[in-house]
Coordinates of C-alpha atoms in Angstrom, one line a residue:
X1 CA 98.5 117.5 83.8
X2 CA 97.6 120.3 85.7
X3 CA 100.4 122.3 84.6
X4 CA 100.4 121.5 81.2
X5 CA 96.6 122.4 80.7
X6 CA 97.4 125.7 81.9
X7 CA 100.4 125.6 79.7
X8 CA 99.0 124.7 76.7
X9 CA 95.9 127.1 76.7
X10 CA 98.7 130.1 77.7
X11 CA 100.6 129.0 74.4
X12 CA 97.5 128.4 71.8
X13 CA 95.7 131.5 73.2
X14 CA 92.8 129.6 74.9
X15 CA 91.4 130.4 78.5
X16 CA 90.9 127.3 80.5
X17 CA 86.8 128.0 80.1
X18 CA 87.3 127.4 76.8
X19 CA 89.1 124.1 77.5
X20 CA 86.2 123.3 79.9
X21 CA 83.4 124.1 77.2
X22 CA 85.6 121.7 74.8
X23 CA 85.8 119.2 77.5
X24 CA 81.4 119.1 78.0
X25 CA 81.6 119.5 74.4
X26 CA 83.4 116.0 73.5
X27 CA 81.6 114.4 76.0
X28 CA 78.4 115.2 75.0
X29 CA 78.8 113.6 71.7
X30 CA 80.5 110.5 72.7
X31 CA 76.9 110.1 75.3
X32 CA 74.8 111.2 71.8
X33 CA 76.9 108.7 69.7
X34 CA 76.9 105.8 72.2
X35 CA 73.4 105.9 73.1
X36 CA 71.3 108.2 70.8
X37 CA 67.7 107.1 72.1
X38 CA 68.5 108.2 75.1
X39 CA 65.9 110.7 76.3
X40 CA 66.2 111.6 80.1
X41 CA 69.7 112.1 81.5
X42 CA 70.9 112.4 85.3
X43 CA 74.1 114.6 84.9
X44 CA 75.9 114.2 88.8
X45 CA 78.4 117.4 89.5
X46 CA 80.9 117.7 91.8
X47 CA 82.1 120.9 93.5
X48 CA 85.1 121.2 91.1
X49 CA 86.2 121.5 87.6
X50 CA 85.0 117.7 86.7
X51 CA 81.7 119.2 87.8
X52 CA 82.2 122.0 85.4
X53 CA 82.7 119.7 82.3
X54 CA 79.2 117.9 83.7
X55 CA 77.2 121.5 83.7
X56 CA 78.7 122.0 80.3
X57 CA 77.2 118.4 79.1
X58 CA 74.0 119.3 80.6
X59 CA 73.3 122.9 78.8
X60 CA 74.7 121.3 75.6
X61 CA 72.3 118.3 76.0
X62 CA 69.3 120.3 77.3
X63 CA 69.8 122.3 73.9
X64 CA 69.9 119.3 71.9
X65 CA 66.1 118.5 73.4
X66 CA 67.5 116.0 75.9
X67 CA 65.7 116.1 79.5
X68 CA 68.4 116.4 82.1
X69 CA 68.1 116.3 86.1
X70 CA 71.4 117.9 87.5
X71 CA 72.6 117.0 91.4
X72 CA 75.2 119.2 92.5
X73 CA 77.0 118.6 95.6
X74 CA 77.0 121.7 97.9
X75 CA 80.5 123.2 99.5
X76 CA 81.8 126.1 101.9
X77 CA 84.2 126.7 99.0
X78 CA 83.8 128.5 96.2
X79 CA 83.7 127.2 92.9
X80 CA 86.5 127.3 90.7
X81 CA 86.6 130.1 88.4
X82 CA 85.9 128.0 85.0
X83 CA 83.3 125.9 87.1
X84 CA 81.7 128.9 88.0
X85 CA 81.0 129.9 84.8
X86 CA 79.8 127.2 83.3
X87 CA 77.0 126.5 85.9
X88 CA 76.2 130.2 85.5
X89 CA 75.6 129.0 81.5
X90 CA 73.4 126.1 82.8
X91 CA 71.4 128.4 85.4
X92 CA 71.0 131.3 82.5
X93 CA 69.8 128.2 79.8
X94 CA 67.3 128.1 82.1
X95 CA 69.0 125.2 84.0
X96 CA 68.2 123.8 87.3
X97 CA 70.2 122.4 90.1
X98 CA 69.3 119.9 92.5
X99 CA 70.9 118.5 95.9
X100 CA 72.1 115.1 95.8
X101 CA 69.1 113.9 98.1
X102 CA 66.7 115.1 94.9
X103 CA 64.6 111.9 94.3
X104 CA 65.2 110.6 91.0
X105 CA 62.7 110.1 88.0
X106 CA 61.5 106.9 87.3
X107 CA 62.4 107.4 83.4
X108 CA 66.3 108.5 83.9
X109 CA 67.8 106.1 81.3
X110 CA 71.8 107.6 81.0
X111 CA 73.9 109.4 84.2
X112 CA 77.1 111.3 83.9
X113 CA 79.7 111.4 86.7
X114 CA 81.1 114.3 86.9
X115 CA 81.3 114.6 90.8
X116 CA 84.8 113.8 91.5
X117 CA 88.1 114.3 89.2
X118 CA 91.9 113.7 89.2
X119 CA 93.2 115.8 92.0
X120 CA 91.4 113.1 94.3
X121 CA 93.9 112.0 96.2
X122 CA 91.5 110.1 99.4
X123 CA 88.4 108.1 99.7
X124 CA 85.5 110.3 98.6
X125 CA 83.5 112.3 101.3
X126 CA 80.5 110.9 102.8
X127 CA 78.5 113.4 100.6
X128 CA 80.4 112.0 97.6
X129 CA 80.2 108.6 98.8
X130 CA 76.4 108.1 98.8
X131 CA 75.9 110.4 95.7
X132 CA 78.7 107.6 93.7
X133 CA 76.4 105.3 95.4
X134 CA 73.2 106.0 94.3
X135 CA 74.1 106.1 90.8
X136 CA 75.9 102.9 90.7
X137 CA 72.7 101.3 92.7
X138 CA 70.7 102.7 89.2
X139 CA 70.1 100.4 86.3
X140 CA 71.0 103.3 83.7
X141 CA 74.9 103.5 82.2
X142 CA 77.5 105.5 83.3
X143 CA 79.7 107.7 81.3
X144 CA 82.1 109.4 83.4
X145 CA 84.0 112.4 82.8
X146 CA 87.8 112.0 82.7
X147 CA 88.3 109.3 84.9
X148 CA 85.6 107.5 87.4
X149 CA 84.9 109.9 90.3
X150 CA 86.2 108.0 93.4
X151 CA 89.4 106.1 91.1
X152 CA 92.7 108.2 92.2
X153 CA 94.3 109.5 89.0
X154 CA 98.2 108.7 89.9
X155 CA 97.7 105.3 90.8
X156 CA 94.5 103.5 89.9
X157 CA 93.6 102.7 93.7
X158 CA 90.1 102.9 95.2
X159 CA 90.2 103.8 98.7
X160 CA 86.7 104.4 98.9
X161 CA 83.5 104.4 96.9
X162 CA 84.1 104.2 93.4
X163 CA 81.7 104.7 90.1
X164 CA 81.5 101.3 88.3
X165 CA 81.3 103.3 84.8
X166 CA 80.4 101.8 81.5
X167 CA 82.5 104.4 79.4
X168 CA 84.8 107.0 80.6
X169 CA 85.9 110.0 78.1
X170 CA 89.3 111.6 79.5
X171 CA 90.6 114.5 78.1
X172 CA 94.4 116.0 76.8
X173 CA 96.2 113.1 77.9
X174 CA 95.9 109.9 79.6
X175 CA 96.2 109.7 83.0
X176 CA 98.1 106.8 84.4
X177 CA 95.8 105.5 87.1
X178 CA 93.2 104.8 84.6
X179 CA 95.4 102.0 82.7
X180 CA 96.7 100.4 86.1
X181 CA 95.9 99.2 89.6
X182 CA 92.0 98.6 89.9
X183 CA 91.3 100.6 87.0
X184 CA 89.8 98.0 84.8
X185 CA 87.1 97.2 87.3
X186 CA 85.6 100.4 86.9
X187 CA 86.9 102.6 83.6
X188 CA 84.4 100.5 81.6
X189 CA 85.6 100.9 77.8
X190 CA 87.8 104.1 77.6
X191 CA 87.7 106.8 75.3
X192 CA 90.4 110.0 74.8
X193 CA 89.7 113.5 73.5
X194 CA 92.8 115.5 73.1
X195 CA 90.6 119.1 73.3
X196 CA 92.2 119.9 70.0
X197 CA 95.5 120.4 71.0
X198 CA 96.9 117.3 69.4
X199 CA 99.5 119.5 67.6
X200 CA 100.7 121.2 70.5
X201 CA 100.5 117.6 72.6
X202 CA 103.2 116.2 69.5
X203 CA 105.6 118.4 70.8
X204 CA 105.8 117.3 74.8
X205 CA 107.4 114.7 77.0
X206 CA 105.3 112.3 78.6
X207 CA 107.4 110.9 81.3
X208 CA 105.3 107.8 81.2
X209 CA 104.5 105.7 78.2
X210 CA 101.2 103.8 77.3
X211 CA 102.3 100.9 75.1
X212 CA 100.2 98.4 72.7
X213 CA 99.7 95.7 70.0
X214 CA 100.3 99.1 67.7
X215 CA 103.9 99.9 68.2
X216 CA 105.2 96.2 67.8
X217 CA 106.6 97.3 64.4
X218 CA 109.2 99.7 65.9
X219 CA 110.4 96.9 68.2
X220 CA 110.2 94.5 65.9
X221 CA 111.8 95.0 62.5
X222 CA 111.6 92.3 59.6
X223 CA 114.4 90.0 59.7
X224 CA 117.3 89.7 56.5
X225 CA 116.6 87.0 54.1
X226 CA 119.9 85.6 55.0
X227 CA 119.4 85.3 58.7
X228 CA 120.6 82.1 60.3
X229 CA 119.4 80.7 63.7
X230 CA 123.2 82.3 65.3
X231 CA 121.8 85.2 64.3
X232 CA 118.7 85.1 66.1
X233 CA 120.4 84.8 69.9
X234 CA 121.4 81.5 71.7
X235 CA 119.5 81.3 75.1
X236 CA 120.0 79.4 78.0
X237 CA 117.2 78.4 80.3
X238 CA 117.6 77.3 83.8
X239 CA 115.2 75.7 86.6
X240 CA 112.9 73.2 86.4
X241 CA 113.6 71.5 90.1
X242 CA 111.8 68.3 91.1
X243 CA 108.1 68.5 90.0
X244 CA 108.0 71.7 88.0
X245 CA 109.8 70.6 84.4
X246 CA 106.3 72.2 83.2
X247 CA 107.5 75.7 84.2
X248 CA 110.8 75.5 82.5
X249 CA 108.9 73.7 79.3
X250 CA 106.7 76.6 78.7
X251 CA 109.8 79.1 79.0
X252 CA 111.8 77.3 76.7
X253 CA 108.6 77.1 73.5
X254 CA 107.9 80.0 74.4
X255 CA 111.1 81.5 73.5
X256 CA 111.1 79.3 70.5
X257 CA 107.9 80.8 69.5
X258 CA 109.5 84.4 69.9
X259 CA 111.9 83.6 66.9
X260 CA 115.2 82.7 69.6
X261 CA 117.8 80.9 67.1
X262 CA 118.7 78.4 69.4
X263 CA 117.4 77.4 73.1
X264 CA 119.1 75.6 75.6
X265 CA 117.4 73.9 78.9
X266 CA 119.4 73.0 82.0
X267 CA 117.0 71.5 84.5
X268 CA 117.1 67.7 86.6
X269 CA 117.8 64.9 84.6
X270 CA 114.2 63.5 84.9
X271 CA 112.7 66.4 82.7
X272 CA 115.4 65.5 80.0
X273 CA 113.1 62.9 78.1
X274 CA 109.7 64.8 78.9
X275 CA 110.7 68.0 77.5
X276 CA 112.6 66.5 74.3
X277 CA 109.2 64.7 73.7
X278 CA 106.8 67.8 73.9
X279 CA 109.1 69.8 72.2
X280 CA 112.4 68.7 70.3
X281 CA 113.6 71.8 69.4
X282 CA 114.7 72.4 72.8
X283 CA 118.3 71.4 74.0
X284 CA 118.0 69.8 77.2
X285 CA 120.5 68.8 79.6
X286 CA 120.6 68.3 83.1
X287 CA 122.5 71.4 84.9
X288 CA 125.7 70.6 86.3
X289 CA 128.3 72.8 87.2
X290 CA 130.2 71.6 83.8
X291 CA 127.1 72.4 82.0
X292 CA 126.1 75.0 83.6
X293 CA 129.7 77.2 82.7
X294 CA 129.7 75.5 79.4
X295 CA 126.3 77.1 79.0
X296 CA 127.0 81.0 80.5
X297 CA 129.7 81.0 77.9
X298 CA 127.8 79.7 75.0
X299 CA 124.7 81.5 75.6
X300 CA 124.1 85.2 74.4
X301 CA 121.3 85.8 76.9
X302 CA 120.2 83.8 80.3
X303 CA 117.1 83.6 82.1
X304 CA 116.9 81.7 85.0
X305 CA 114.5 81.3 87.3
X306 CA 111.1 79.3 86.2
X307 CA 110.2 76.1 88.4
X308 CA 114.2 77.0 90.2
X309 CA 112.9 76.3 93.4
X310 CA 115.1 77.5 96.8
X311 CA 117.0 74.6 97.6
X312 CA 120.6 74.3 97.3
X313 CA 120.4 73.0 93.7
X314 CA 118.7 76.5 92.6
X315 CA 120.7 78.8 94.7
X316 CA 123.8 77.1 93.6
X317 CA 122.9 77.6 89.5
X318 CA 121.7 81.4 90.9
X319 CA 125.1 82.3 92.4
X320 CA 126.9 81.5 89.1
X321 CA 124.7 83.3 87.0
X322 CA 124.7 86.3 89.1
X323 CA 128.6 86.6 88.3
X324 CA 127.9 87.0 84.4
X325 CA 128.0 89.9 82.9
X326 CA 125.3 89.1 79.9
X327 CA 122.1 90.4 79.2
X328 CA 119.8 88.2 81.9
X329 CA 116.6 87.8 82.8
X330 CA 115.1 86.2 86.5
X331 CA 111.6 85.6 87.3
X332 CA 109.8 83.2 89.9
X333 CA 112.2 81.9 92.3
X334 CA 115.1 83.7 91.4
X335 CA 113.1 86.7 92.6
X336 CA 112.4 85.2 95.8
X337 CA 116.2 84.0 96.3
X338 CA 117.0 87.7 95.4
X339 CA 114.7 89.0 98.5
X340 CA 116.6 86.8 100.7
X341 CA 120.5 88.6 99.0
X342 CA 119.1 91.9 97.4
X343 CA 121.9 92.9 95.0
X344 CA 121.8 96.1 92.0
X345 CA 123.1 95.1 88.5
X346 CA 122.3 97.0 85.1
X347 CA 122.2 94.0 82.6
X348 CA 119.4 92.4 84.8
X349 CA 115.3 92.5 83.8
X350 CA 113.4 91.0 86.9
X351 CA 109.8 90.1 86.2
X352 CA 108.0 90.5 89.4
X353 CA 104.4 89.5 90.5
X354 CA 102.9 91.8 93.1
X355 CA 103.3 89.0 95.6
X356 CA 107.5 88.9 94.4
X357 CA 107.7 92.7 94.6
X358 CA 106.3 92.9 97.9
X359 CA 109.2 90.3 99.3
X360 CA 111.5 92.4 97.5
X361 CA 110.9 95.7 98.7
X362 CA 109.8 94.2 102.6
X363 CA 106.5 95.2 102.4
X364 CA 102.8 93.9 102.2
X365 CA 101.5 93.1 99.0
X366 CA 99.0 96.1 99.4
X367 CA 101.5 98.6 99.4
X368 CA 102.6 97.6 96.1
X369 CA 99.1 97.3 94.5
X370 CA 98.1 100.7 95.9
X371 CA 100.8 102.1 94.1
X372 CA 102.3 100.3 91.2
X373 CA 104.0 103.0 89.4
X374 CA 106.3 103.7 93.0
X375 CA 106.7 100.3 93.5
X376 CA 108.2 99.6 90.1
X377 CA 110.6 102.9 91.2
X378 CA 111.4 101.6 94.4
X379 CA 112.3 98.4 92.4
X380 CA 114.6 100.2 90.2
X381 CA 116.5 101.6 92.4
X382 CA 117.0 99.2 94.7
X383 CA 117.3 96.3 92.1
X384 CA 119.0 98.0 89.1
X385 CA 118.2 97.2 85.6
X386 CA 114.5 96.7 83.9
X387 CA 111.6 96.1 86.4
X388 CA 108.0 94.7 85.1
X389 CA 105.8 94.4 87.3
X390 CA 103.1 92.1 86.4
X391 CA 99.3 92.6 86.9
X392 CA 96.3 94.5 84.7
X393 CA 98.3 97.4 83.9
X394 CA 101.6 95.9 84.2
X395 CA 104.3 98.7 84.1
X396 CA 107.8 98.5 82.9
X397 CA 110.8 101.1 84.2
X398 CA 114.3 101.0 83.6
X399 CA 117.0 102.4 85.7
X400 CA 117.0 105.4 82.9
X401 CA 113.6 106.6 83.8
X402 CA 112.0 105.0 81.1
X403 CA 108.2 104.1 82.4
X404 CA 105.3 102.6 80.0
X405 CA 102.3 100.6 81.0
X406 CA 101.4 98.0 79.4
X407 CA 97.5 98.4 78.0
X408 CA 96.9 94.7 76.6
X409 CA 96.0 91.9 78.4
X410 CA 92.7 90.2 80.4
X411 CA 91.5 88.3 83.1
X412 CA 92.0 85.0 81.5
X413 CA 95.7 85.4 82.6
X414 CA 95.0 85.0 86.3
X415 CA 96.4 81.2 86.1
X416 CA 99.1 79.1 86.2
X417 CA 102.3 79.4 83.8
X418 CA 101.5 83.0 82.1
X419 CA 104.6 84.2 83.8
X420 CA 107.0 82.0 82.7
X421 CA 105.7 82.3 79.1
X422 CA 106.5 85.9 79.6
X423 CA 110.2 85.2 80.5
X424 CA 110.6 83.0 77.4
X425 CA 109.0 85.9 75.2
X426 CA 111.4 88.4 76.8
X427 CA 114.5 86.1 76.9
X428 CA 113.9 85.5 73.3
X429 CA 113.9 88.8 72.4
X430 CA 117.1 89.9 74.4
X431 CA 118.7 87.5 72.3
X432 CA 117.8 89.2 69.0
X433 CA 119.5 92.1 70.4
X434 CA 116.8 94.3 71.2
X435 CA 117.6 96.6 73.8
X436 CA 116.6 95.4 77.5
X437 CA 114.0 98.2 78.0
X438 CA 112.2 97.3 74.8
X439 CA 112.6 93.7 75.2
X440 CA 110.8 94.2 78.0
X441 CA 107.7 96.4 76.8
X442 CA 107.7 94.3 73.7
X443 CA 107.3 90.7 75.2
X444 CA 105.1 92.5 77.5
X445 CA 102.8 94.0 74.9
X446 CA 103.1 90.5 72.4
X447 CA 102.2 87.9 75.3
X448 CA 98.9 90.0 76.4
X449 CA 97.7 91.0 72.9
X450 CA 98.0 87.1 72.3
X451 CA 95.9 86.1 75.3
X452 CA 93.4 89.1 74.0
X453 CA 92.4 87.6 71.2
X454 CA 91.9 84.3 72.9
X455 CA 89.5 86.1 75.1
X456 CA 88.1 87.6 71.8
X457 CA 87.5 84.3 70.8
X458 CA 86.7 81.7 73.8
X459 CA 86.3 84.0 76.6
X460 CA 88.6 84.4 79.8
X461 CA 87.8 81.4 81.7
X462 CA 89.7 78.0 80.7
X463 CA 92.4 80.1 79.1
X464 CA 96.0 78.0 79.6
X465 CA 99.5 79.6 79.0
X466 CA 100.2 77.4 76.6
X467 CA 97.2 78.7 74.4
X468 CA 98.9 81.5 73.9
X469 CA 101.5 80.0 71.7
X470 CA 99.5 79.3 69.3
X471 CA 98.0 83.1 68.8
X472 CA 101.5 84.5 69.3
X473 CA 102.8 84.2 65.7
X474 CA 101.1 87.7 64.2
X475 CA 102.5 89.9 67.1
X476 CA 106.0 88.8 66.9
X477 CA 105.5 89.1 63.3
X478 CA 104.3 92.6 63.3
X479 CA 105.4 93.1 59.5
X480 CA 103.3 90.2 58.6
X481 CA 100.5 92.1 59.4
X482 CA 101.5 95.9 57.4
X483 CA 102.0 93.0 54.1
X484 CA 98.2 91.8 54.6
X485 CA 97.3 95.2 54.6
X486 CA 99.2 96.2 51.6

């Protein structure tokens, strides 16, 4: 980011000043627009460029007949150059600055972060700290400017004191640790201002991707009228040990509900009435090793993996699979059989959990949440193939350097079975012959934009993976939604 800011205002003619002024600018009407009878506002500047978009914000406001208190945090550094010159603006408006320790006015009703910004790369300073503090302690909203002082841009940890904002307004592009890690605990609802230089934006790279409900209709085109169910992929589904047939269940109507042509279950024998009964569409049989080849050479795509377990009967079904050369995908206990013999293969997505990707890689589970864009690396190149790793923010690589993260999704999946709902979605669309990558971000984008608008609708808590099944159909069914609107 830092280089392409510079980059961009070399190319358009611009001086990063006027960037900064652009910056203040947009953020000072997205606080007019969100709360316009606002009168008294506590602008909080840090000792760097974020502070400078915050001085900007405060002449613009003090203009616009808004009272404004300003803390600045004091330093044995010099400001930077385009910081410099915008608190020169606010000192010359007739501006004045206080130190953090200023008491604050009983009638502040709005505060703007602008103390810390995204070349944070540690816990705040003490300074910092109790300043972030303070202003969280305070019953008055928070915007924050560019990402929540105190939230590390590159990865979405917290390793100290954080601002708990209620809106955050970033600017030229998004930065990834405000999509993933801890970043939904604090970004509040997030807003973007490209600084006008959308144009110029059009024409970069961004080696990673943000990915939503929104670009479903690339992945997934309308189907031929004369499309039969051979068409649509056969799939082959394998766990479901002793006590867990409700695992492989929820894979196998999930991929049914994805639009697979034909699924196929091999699990124990007891889950062969069970499953027929809740959902007859399935082809269940109990996994053999007759079956079980029968079924890697009848299947287009294979996931294995849900309710598997790691006893002998699993890591007997594993080792086969592991020899094919199909498009596959393995989740849950697969994963953790896969710790225990890492191998690399390209035809392979593996749907970790933090808690799988930490047994993967050999490390704690804290070492993968405090860095979820390495750890899905490390994954990759260890593992091969197409890595999602699960969570708020989940993030998707391939072995190409493809990297998205996934922007959909809520709290209400924090319980049992959203995972291997996922796997079905994702299996199901392997076998339509989308490519493994986008397979991947697709399912990924369809399963949490259908557990949104249950939370839309019911709220978080209670929310089942099965309920997602039946607020699935519009997102797999993107071009349903383009023929509404026409």
């Amino acid at each position: 980011m830092r280089t392409a800011e510079k980059q961009a205002a070399d190319e358009l003619g611009l001086t990063l000043y006027e960037l900064m002024q652009r910056a203040g600018a947009a953020a000072f009407n997205l606080a007019r627009e969100l709360y316009p009878q606002s009168q008294h506002w506590l602008v909080a500047c840090g000792h760097g460029n974020n502070g400078g978009d915050g001085y900007v914000l405060a002449r613009l406001a003090q203009a616009a007949g808004v009272r404004v208190t300003l803390l600045a945090l004091e330093s044995d550094k010099p400001l930077p150059q385009e910081a410099a010159y915008a608190r020169d603006a606010w000192l010359d408006a007739a501006g004045l600055i206080h130190a953090p320790e200023h008491p604050w006015p009983d009638d502040i009703d709005l505060v703007v972060d602008g103390i810390l910004g995204t070349g944070l790369a540690h816990a705040p300073r003490d300074n910092a700290a109790q300043l972030i503090e303070k202003c969280n302690h305070h019953s008055a909203p928070v915007i924050a400017l560019d990402i929540p002082s105190g939230l590390l841009a590159e990865t979405g940890a917290i390793p100290g004191a954080v601002i708990n904002a209620s809106h955050t307004i970033t600017f030229i592009a998004l930065k990834p640790g405000l999509l993933t890690g801890k970043a939904r605990d604090v970004v509040g609802e997030l807003h973007f201002d490209a600084l006008g230089l959308e144009t110029w934006l059009k024409g970069q790279t961004a080696p990673i991707t943000r990915v939503d409900s929104t670009q479903l209709a690339g992945w997934l085109t309308p189907r031929k009228p004369t499309s039969h169910k051979g068409d649509n992929g056969r799939l082959v589904i394998i766990g479901g040990d002793h006590g867990t047939a409700g695992a492989i269940r929820m894979t196998g109507e999930a991929a049914l509900r994805a639009g697979a042509g034909l699924v196929r279950v091999l699990t124990r024998s007891e889950n062969i009435a069970p499953l027929l009964t809740a959902r007859p569409e399935l082809m269940v049989q109990e996994l053999t090793s007759q079956t079980l080849d029968e079924s890697l050479e009848w299947a287009d795509v294979i996931v294995i993996g849900p309710g598997l377990g790691q006893q002998e009967w699993g890591k007997k079904a594993l080792q086969k699979v592991e020899n094919s050369r199909k498009p596959m995908l393995w989740d849950a206990d697969a994963l953790n059989l896969l710790a225990i013999n890492p191998d690399k293969r390209q035809n392979r997505v593996i749907t970790p959990h933090p808690g799988e990707a930490a047994r993967l890689l050999n490390c704690a589970v804290s070492q993968i949440e405090s860095d979820r864009l390495l750890a899905a690396d490390r994954l990759v190149k260890r593992y091969g193939g197409i890595v999602v790793l699960k969570g708020a923010g989940t993030v998707v690589a391939s072995q190409h350097g493809e990297c998205a993260i996934v922007d959909v999704g809520n709290a209400g999946m924090g319980s049992g079975g959203m995972g291997d709902v996922l796997s079905g979605i994702i299996g199901a669309l392997l076998a339509q012959k989308i490519t493994p990558y986008d397979a991947a971000c697709a399912g990924c984008v369809a399963h949490g934009a259908a557990a949104d608008v249950l939370a839309y609708r019911f709220g978080t808590r209670g929310m089942l993976a099965t309920d997602l099944l039946s607020t699935l159909y519009p997102f797999v069914n993107p071009d349903l939604n383009s023929q509404k609107n026409d």
